[in-house]
Short mmCIF file of C-alpha atoms in Angstrom, two decimals:
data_model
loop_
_atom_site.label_atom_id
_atom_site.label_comp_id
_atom_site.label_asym_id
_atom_site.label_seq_id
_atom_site.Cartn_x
_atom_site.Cartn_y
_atom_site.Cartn_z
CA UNK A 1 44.81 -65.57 -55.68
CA UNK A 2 46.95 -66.58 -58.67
CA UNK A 3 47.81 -64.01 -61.17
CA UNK A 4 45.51 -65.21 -63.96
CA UNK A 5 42.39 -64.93 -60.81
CA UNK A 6 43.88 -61.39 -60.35
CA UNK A 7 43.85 -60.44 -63.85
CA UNK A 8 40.33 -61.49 -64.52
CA UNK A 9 39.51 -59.96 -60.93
CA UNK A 10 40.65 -56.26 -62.44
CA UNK A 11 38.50 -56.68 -65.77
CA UNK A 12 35.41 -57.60 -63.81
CA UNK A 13 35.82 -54.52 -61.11
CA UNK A 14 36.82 -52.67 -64.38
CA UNK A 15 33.37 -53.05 -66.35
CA UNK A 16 31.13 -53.58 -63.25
CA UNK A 17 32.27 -50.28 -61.52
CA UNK A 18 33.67 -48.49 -64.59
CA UNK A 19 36.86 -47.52 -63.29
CA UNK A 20 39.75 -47.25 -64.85
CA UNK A 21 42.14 -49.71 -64.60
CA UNK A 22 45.14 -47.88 -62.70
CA UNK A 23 42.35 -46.81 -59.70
CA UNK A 24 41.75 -50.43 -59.44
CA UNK A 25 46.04 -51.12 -59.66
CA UNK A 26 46.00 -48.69 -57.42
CA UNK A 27 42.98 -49.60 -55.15
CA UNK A 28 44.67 -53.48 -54.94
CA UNK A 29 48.43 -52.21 -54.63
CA UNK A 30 47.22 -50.34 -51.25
CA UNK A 31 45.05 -53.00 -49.96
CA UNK A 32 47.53 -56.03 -49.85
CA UNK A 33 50.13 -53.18 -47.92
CA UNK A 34 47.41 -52.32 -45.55
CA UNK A 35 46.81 -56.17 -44.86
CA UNK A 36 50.34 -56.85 -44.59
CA UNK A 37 51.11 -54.15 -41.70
CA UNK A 38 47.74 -55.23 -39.75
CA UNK A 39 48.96 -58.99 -39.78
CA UNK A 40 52.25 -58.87 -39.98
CA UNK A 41 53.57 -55.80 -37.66
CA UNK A 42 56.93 -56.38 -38.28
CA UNK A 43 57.24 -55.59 -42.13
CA UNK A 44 58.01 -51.77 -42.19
CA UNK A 45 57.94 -49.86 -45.39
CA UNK A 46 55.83 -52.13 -47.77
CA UNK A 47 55.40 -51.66 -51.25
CA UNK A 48 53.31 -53.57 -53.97
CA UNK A 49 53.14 -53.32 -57.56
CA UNK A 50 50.76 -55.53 -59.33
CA UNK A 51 51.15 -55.34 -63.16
CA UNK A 52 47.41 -55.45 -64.40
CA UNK A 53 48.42 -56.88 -67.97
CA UNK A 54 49.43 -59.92 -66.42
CA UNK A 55 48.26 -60.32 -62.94
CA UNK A 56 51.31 -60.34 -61.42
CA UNK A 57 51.37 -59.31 -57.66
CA UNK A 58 55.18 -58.09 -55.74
CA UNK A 59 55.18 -57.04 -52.20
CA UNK A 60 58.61 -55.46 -51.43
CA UNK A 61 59.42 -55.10 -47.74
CA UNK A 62 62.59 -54.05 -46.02
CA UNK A 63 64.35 -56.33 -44.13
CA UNK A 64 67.94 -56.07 -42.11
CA UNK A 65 71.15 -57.47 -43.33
CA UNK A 66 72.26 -60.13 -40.76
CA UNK A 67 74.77 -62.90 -40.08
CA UNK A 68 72.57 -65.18 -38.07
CA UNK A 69 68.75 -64.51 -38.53
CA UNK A 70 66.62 -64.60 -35.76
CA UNK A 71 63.13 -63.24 -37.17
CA UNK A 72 63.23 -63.87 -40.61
CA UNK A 73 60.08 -61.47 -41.19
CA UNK A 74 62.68 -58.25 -40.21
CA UNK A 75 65.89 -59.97 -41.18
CA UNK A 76 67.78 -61.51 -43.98
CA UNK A 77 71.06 -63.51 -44.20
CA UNK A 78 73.95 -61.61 -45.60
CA UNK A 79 74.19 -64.77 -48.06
CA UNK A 80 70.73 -64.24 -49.35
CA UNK A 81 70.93 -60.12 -49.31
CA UNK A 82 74.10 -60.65 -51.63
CA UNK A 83 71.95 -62.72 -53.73
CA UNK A 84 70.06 -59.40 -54.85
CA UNK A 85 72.84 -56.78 -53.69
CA UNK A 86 76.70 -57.59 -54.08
CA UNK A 87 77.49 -54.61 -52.20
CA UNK A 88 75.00 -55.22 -49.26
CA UNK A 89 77.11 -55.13 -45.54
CA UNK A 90 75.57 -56.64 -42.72
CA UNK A 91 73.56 -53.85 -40.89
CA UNK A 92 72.26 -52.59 -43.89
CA UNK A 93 68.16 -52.30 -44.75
CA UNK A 94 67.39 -54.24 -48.19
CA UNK A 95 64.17 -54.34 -50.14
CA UNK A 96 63.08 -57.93 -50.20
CA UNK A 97 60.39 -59.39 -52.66
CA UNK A 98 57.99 -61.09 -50.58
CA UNK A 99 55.59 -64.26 -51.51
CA UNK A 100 52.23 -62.48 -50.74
CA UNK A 101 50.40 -66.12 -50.45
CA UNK A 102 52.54 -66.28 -47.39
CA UNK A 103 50.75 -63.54 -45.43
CA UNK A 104 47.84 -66.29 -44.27
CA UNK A 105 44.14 -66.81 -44.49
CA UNK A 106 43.91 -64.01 -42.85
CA UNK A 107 45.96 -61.65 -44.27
CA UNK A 108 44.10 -62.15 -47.25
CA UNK A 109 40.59 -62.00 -45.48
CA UNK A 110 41.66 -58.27 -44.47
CA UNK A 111 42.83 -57.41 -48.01
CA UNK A 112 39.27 -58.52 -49.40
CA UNK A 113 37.83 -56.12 -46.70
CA UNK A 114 40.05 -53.13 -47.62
CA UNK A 115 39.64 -53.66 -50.92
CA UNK A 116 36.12 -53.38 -51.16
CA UNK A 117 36.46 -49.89 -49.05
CA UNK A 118 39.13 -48.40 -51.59
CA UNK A 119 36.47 -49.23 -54.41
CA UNK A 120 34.20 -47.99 -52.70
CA UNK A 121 36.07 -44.76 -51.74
CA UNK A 122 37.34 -44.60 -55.38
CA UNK A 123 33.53 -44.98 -56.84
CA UNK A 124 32.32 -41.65 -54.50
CA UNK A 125 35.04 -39.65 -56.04
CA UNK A 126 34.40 -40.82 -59.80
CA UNK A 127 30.41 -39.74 -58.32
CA UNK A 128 31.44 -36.54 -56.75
CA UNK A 129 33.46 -35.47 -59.70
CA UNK A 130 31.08 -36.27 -62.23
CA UNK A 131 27.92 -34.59 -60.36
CA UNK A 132 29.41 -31.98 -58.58
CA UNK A 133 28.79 -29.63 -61.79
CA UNK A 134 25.34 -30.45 -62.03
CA UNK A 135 24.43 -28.80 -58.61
CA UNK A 136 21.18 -26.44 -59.26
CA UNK A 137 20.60 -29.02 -62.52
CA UNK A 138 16.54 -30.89 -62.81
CA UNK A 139 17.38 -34.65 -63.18
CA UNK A 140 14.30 -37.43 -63.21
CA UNK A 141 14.39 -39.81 -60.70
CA UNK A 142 12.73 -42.82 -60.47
CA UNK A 143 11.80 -44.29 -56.45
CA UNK A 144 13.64 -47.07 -55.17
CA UNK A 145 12.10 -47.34 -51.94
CA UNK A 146 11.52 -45.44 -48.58
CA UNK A 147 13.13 -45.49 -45.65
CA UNK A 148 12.20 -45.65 -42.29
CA UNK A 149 12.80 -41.46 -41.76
CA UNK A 150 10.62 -40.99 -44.69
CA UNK A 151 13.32 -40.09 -47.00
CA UNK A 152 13.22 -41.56 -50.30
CA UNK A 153 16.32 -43.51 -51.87
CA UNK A 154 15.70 -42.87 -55.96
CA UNK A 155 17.72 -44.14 -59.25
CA UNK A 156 19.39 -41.82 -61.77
CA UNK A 157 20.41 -43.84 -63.55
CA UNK A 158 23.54 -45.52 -62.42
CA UNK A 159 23.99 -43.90 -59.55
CA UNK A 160 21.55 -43.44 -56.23
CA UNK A 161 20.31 -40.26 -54.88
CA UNK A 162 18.30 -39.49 -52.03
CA UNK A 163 15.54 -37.06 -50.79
CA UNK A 164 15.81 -35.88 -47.45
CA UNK A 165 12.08 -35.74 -45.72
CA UNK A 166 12.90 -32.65 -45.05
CA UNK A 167 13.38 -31.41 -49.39
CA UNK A 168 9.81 -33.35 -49.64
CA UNK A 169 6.74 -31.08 -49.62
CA UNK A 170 4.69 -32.49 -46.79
CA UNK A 171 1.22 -33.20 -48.80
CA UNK A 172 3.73 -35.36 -51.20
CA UNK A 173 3.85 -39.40 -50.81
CA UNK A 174 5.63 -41.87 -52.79
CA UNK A 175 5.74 -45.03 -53.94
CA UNK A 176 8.44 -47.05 -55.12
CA UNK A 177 8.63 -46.88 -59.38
CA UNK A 178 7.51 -43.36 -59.12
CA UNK A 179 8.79 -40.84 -61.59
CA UNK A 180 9.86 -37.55 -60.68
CA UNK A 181 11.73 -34.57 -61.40
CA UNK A 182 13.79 -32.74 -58.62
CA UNK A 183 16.48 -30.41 -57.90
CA UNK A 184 20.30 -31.33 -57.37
CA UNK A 185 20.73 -29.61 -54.29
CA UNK A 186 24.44 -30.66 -52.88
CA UNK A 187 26.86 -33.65 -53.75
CA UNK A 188 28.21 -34.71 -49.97
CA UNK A 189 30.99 -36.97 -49.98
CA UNK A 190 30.67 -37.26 -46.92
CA UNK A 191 27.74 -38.29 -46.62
CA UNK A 192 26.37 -41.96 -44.94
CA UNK A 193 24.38 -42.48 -47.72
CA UNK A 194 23.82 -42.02 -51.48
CA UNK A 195 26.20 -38.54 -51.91
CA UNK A 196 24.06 -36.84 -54.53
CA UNK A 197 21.13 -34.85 -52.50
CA UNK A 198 17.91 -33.76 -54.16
CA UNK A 199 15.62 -31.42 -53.23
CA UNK A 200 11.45 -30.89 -54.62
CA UNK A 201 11.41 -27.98 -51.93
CA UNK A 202 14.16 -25.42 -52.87
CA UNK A 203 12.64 -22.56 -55.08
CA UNK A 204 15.40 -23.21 -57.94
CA UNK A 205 13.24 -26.37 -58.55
CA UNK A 206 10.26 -23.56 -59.98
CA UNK A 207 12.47 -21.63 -61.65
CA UNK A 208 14.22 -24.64 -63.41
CA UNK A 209 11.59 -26.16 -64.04
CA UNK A 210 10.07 -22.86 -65.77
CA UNK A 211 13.34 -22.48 -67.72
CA UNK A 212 12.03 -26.37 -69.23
CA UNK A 213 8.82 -25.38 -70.18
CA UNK A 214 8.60 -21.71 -71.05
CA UNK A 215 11.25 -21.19 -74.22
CA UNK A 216 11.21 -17.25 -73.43
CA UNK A 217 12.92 -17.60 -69.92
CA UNK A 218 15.35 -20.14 -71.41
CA UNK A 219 16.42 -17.63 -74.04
CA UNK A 220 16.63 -14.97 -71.59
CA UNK A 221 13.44 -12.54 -73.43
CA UNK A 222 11.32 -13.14 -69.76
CA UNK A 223 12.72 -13.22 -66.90
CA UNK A 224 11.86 -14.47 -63.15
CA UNK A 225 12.96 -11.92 -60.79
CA UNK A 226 11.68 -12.97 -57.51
CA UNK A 227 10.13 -16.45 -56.28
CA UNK A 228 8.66 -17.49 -53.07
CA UNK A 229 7.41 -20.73 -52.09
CA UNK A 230 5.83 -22.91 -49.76
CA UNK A 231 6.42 -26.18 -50.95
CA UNK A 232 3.67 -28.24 -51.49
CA UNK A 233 0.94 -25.56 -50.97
CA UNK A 234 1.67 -22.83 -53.21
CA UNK A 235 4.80 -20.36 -55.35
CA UNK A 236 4.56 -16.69 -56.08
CA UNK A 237 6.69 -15.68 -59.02
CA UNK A 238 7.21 -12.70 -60.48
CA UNK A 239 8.69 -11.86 -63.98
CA UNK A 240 9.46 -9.09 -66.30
CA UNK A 241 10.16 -9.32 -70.23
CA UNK A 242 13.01 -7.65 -72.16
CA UNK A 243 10.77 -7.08 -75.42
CA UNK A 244 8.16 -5.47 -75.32
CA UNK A 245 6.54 -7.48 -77.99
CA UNK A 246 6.22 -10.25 -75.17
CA UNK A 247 4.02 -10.50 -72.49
CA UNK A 248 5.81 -11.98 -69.84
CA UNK A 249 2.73 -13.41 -68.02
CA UNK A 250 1.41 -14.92 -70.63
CA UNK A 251 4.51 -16.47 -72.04
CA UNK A 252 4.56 -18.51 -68.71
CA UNK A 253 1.14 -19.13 -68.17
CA UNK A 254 0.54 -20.53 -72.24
CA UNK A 255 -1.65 -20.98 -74.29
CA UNK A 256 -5.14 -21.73 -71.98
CA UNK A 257 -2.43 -22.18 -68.71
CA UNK A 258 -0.59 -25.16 -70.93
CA UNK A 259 2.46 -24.11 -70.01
CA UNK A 260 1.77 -23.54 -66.02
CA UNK A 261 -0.11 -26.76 -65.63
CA UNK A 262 2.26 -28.46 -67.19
CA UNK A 263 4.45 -27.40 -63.50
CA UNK A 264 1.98 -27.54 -61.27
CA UNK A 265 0.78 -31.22 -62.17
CA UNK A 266 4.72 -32.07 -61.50
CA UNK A 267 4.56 -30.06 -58.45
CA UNK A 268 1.78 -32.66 -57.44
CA UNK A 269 -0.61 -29.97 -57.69
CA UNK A 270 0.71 -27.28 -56.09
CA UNK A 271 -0.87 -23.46 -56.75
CA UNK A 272 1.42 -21.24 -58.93
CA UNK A 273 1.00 -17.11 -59.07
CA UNK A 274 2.34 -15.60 -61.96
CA UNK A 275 2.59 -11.78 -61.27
CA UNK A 276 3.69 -9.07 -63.69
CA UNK A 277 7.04 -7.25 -62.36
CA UNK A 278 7.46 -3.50 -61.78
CA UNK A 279 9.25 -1.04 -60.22
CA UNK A 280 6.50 0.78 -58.74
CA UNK A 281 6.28 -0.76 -55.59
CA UNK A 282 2.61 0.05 -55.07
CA UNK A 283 1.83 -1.77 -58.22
CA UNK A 284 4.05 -4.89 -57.48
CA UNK A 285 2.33 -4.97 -54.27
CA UNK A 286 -1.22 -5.26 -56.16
CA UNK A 287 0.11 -7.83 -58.32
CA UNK A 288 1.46 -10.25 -55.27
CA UNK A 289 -1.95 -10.28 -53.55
CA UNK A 290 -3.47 -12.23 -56.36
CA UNK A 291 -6.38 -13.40 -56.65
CA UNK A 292 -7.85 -10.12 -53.86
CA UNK A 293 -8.81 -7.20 -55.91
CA UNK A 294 -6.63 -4.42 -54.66
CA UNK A 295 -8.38 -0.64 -53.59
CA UNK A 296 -5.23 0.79 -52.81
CA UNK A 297 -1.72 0.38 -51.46
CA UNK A 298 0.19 2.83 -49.16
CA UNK A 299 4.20 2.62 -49.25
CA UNK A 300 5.93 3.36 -45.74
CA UNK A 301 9.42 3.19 -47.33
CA UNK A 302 11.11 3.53 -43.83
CA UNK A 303 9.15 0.73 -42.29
CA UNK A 304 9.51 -1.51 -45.14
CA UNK A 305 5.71 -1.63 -44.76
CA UNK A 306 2.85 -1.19 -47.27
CA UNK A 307 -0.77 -0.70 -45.96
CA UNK A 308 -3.09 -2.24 -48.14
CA UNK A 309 -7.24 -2.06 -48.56
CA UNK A 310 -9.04 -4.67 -50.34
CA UNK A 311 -12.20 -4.42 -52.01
CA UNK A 312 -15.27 -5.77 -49.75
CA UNK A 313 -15.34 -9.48 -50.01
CA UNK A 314 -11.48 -10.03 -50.79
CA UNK A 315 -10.34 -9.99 -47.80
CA UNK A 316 -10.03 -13.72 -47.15
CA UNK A 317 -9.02 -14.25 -50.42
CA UNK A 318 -5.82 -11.54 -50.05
CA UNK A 319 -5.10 -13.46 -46.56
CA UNK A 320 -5.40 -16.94 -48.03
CA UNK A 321 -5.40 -20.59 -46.63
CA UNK A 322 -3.32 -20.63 -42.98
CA UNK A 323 -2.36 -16.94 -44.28
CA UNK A 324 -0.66 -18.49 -47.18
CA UNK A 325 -1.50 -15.84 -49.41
CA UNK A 326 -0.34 -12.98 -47.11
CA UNK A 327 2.55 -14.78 -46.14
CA UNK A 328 4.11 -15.20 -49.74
CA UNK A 329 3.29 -11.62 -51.25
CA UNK A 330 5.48 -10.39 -48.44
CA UNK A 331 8.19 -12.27 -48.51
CA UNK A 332 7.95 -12.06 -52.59
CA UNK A 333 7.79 -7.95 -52.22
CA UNK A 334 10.08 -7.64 -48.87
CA UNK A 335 7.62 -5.84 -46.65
CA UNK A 336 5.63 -6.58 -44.10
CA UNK A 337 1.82 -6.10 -45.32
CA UNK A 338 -1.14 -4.74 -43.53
CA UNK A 339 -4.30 -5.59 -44.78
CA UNK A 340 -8.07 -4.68 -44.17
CA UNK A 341 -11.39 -4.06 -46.37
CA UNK A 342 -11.80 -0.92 -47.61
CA UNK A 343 -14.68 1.01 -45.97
CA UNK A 344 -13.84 -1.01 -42.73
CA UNK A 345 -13.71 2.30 -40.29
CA UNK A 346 -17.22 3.50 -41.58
CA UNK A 347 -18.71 0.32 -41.09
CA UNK A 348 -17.25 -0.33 -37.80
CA UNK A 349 -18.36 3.16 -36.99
CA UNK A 350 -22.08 2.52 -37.87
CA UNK A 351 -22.35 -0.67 -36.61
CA UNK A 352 -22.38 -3.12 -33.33
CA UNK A 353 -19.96 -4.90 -31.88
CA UNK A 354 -22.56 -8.26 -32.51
CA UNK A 355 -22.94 -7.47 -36.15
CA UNK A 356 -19.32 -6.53 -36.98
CA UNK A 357 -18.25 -10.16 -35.24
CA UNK A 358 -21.12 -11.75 -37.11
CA UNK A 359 -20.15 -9.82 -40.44
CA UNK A 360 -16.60 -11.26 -40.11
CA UNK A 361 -17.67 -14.76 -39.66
CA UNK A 362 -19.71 -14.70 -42.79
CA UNK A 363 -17.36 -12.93 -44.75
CA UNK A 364 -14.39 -15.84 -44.36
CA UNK A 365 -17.00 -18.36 -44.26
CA UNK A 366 -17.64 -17.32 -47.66
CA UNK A 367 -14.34 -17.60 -49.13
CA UNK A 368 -14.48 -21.20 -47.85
CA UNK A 369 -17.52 -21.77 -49.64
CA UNK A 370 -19.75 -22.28 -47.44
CA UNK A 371 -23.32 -20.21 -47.22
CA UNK A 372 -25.17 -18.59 -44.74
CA UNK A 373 -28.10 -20.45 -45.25
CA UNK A 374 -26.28 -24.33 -44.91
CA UNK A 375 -24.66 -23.38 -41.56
CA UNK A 376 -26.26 -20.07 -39.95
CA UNK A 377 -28.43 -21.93 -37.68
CA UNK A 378 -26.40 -25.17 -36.73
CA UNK A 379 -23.68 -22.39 -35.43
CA UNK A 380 -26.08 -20.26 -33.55
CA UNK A 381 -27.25 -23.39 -31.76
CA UNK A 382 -23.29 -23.87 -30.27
CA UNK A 383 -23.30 -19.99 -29.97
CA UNK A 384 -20.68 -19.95 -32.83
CA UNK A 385 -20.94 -16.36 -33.59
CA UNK A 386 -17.25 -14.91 -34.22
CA UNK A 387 -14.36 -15.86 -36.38
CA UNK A 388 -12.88 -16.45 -32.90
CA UNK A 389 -15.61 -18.69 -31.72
CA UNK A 390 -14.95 -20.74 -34.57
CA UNK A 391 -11.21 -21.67 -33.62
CA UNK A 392 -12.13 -22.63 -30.24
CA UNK A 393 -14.27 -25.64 -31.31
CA UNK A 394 -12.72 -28.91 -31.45
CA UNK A 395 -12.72 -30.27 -34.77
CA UNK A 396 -15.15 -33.61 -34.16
CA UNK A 397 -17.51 -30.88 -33.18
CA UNK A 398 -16.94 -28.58 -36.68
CA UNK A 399 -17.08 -31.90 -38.67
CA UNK A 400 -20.40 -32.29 -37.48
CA UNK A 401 -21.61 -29.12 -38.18
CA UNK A 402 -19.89 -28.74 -41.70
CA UNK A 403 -20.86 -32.23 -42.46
CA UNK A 404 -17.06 -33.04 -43.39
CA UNK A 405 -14.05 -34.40 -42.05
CA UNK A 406 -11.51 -33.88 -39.77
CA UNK A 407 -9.22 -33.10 -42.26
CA UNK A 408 -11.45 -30.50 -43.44
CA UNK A 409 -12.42 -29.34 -40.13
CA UNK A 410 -8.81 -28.96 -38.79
CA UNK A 411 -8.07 -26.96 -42.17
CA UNK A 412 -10.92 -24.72 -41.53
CA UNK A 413 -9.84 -23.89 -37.65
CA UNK A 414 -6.48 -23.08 -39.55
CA UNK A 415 -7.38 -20.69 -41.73
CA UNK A 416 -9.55 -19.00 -39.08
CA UNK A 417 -6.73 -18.44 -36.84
CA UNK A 418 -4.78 -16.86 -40.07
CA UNK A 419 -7.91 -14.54 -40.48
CA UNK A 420 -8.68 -13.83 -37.42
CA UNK A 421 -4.64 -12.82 -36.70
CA UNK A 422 -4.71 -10.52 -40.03
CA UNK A 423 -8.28 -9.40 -38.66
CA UNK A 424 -7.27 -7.95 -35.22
CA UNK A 425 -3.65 -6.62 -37.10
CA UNK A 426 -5.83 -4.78 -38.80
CA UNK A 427 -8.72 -3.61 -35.93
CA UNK A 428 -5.54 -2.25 -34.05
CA UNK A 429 -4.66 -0.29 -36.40
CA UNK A 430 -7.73 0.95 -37.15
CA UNK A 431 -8.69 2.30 -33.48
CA UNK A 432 -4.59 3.54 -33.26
CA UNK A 433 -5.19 6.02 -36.41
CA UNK A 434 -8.50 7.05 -34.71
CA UNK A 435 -7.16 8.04 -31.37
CA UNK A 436 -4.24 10.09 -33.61
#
């Protein structure tokens, strides 16, 4: 390439790639060296300076002084070395501007290659340096397409990103021109791929997310003191406010749940708990179980345990979907919870084993909505008659019955294990505390 073809060469790498234009010198300088030694094995010591203004390409290489040349790629005449030295002697090393057109076809194949590597070295460190500060940032993405692993290569702008299947909540699909918002997670520059990771799974989404929409955690008057998610399904937050002219809860939750459903349509629908704060761990323990009414909580500090009764027809709701419910108020409260329905030992006292199982099965089919009257007698004809009856039915069966799908089915067999594990937790302790 002639220097005029080089000249326009570092313009166009210059606005395409926005670099600046001593990378590129830089990028070029380091490429025709690299081709040089790969080619040409005998040049030792290369150099290159290409003057950007101009287009003007030097390769230096060292060559010996000689009397008679014999491989005039490693040696020079003493007649020619005095040509750009005076004081050259033969046996001396002199640095010899080289044509770099004479290098080949190939030679310049190979500097094309290695060129387009530096750039693209050079453009992941202009990424990582302008990203790596925006780590635990929101950024909107827009879907590119979706690769074969299921993660999702999206645009921000000028740059790629990707999300791992892994950061994507598993009810979520997308669709290439998709919008979303999601969490910087990491900038890898090592990375095969696009270097800037995102996450929609990683609990700093919520709370970022929060610190958009609710101006009172943004200024700092509420605050979110502990999170827990499970992406896609449902997040447990809970918050406290520094005035006490603000209602920390309701700043979050806005006017008629504005502010809230404002996150959870982003969150494609995914259930959000806001839960008052406080230091009483009894009361923070009420608050977590939301939506169960709470009869009491009892604190075993030393166990990091609480033992907690719900009013009679909560207890399905204070387990939740696939224990969901459970699950999060403990890991948002750091104890392990066990739950039962208050007036559970006089009842179990009073009545059969028949009625207590039957009881049981109403009771959580309740809190999936169904009645006793739509399914009572379809179950007693396949002797359903136990919450554990119920998970050992295969789900074409259950569809039947329910009149739904599998989907529905399979969700309900779910949930039933979650109960029923919660429900004999619960049984065990009872009969332990009675033989006490």
């Amino acid at each position: 390439m002639n220097a005029e073809g080089l000249k326009a060469l570092v313009r166009q790498i210059a606005k395409e790639k926005e670099l600046d234009v001593q990378v590129i010198k830089r990028a070029i300088e380091e490429s025709i060296i690299a081709a040089s030694r790969r080619v040409l094995s005998q040049y030792k010591d290369a150099r290159a300076e290409l003057n950007p203004e101009t287009g003007e390409l030097h390769l230096w290489v060292k060559k010996t002084v000689v009397q008679d040349v014999t491989n005039p790629r490693t040696m020079i005449s003493l007649r020619d070395a005095r040509k750009i030295s005076k004081e050259v002697q033969i046996g001396d090393e002199i640095e010899v501007n080289e044509d770099p057109s004479a290098l080949g076809h190939i030679a310049a194949q190979n500097m094309r290659q290695i060129l387009a590597q530096r750039l693209r070295d050079e453009e992941r460190k202009k990424i990582v340096e302008e990203w790596k500060g925006r780590v635990n940032e929101v950024v909107t993405a827009t879907v590119q397409r979706i690769e074969n692993d299921g993660s999702v290569i999206v645009s921000l702008g000028k740059v790629e990103g990707i999300l791992p299947r892994k950061e994507i909540p598993p009810t979520t699909k997308y669709r290439p021109n998709d919008r979303l918002k999601a969490l910087v997670w990491k900038v890898d520059p090592d990375a095969r791929g696009p270097i800037i990771i995102l996450s929609r799974t990683h609990p700093d989404l919520v709370i970022r997310l929060f610190e958009q929409e609710v101006p009172e955690i943004a200024d700092g008057t509420v605050k979110i003191v502990r999170i827990a998610r499970e992406p896609g399904a449902r997040t447990k937050i809970a918050v406290e406010s520094t005035s006490p002219e603000v209602d920390a809860v309701g700043a979050c939750v806005g006017i008629r749940g504005s502010r809230v459903q404002m996150i959870v349509h982003e969150l494609d629908n995914e259930k959000i708990d806001v839960v008052p704060y406080s230091q009483k761990i009894e009361e923070f323990v009420a608050h977590a179980l939301v939506p169960a009414q709470i009869a009491s909580v009892k604190v075993i500090p030393e166990e990091r345990k609480a033992i907690v009764t719900v009013k009679e027809g909560n207890l399905s709701l204070a387990i939740g979907k696939r224990g969901q419910n459970a699950k999060l108020a403990a890991k948002l409260t750091g104890l392990t919870l066990d739950i039962h329905a208050e007036g559970e030992e006089k009842k179990l006292a009073s009545a059969n084993q028949e009625e207590i199982q039957q009881r049981y099965l109403l009771d959580f089919l309740s809190q999936k909505g169904v009645t006793e009257e739509q399914v009572l007698e379809k179950l007693k004809e396949h002797n359903i008659k136990s919450v554990d009856d119920l998970t050992k039915v295969d789900v074409d069966t259950l569809a039947e019955i329910f009149d739904s799908d599998l989907e529905w089915a399979q969700e309900l067999v779910d949930d039933a294990r979650s109960y029923l594990e919660q429900l004999q937790a619960m049984l065990k302790r009872t009969f332990s505390d009675e033989g006490n």
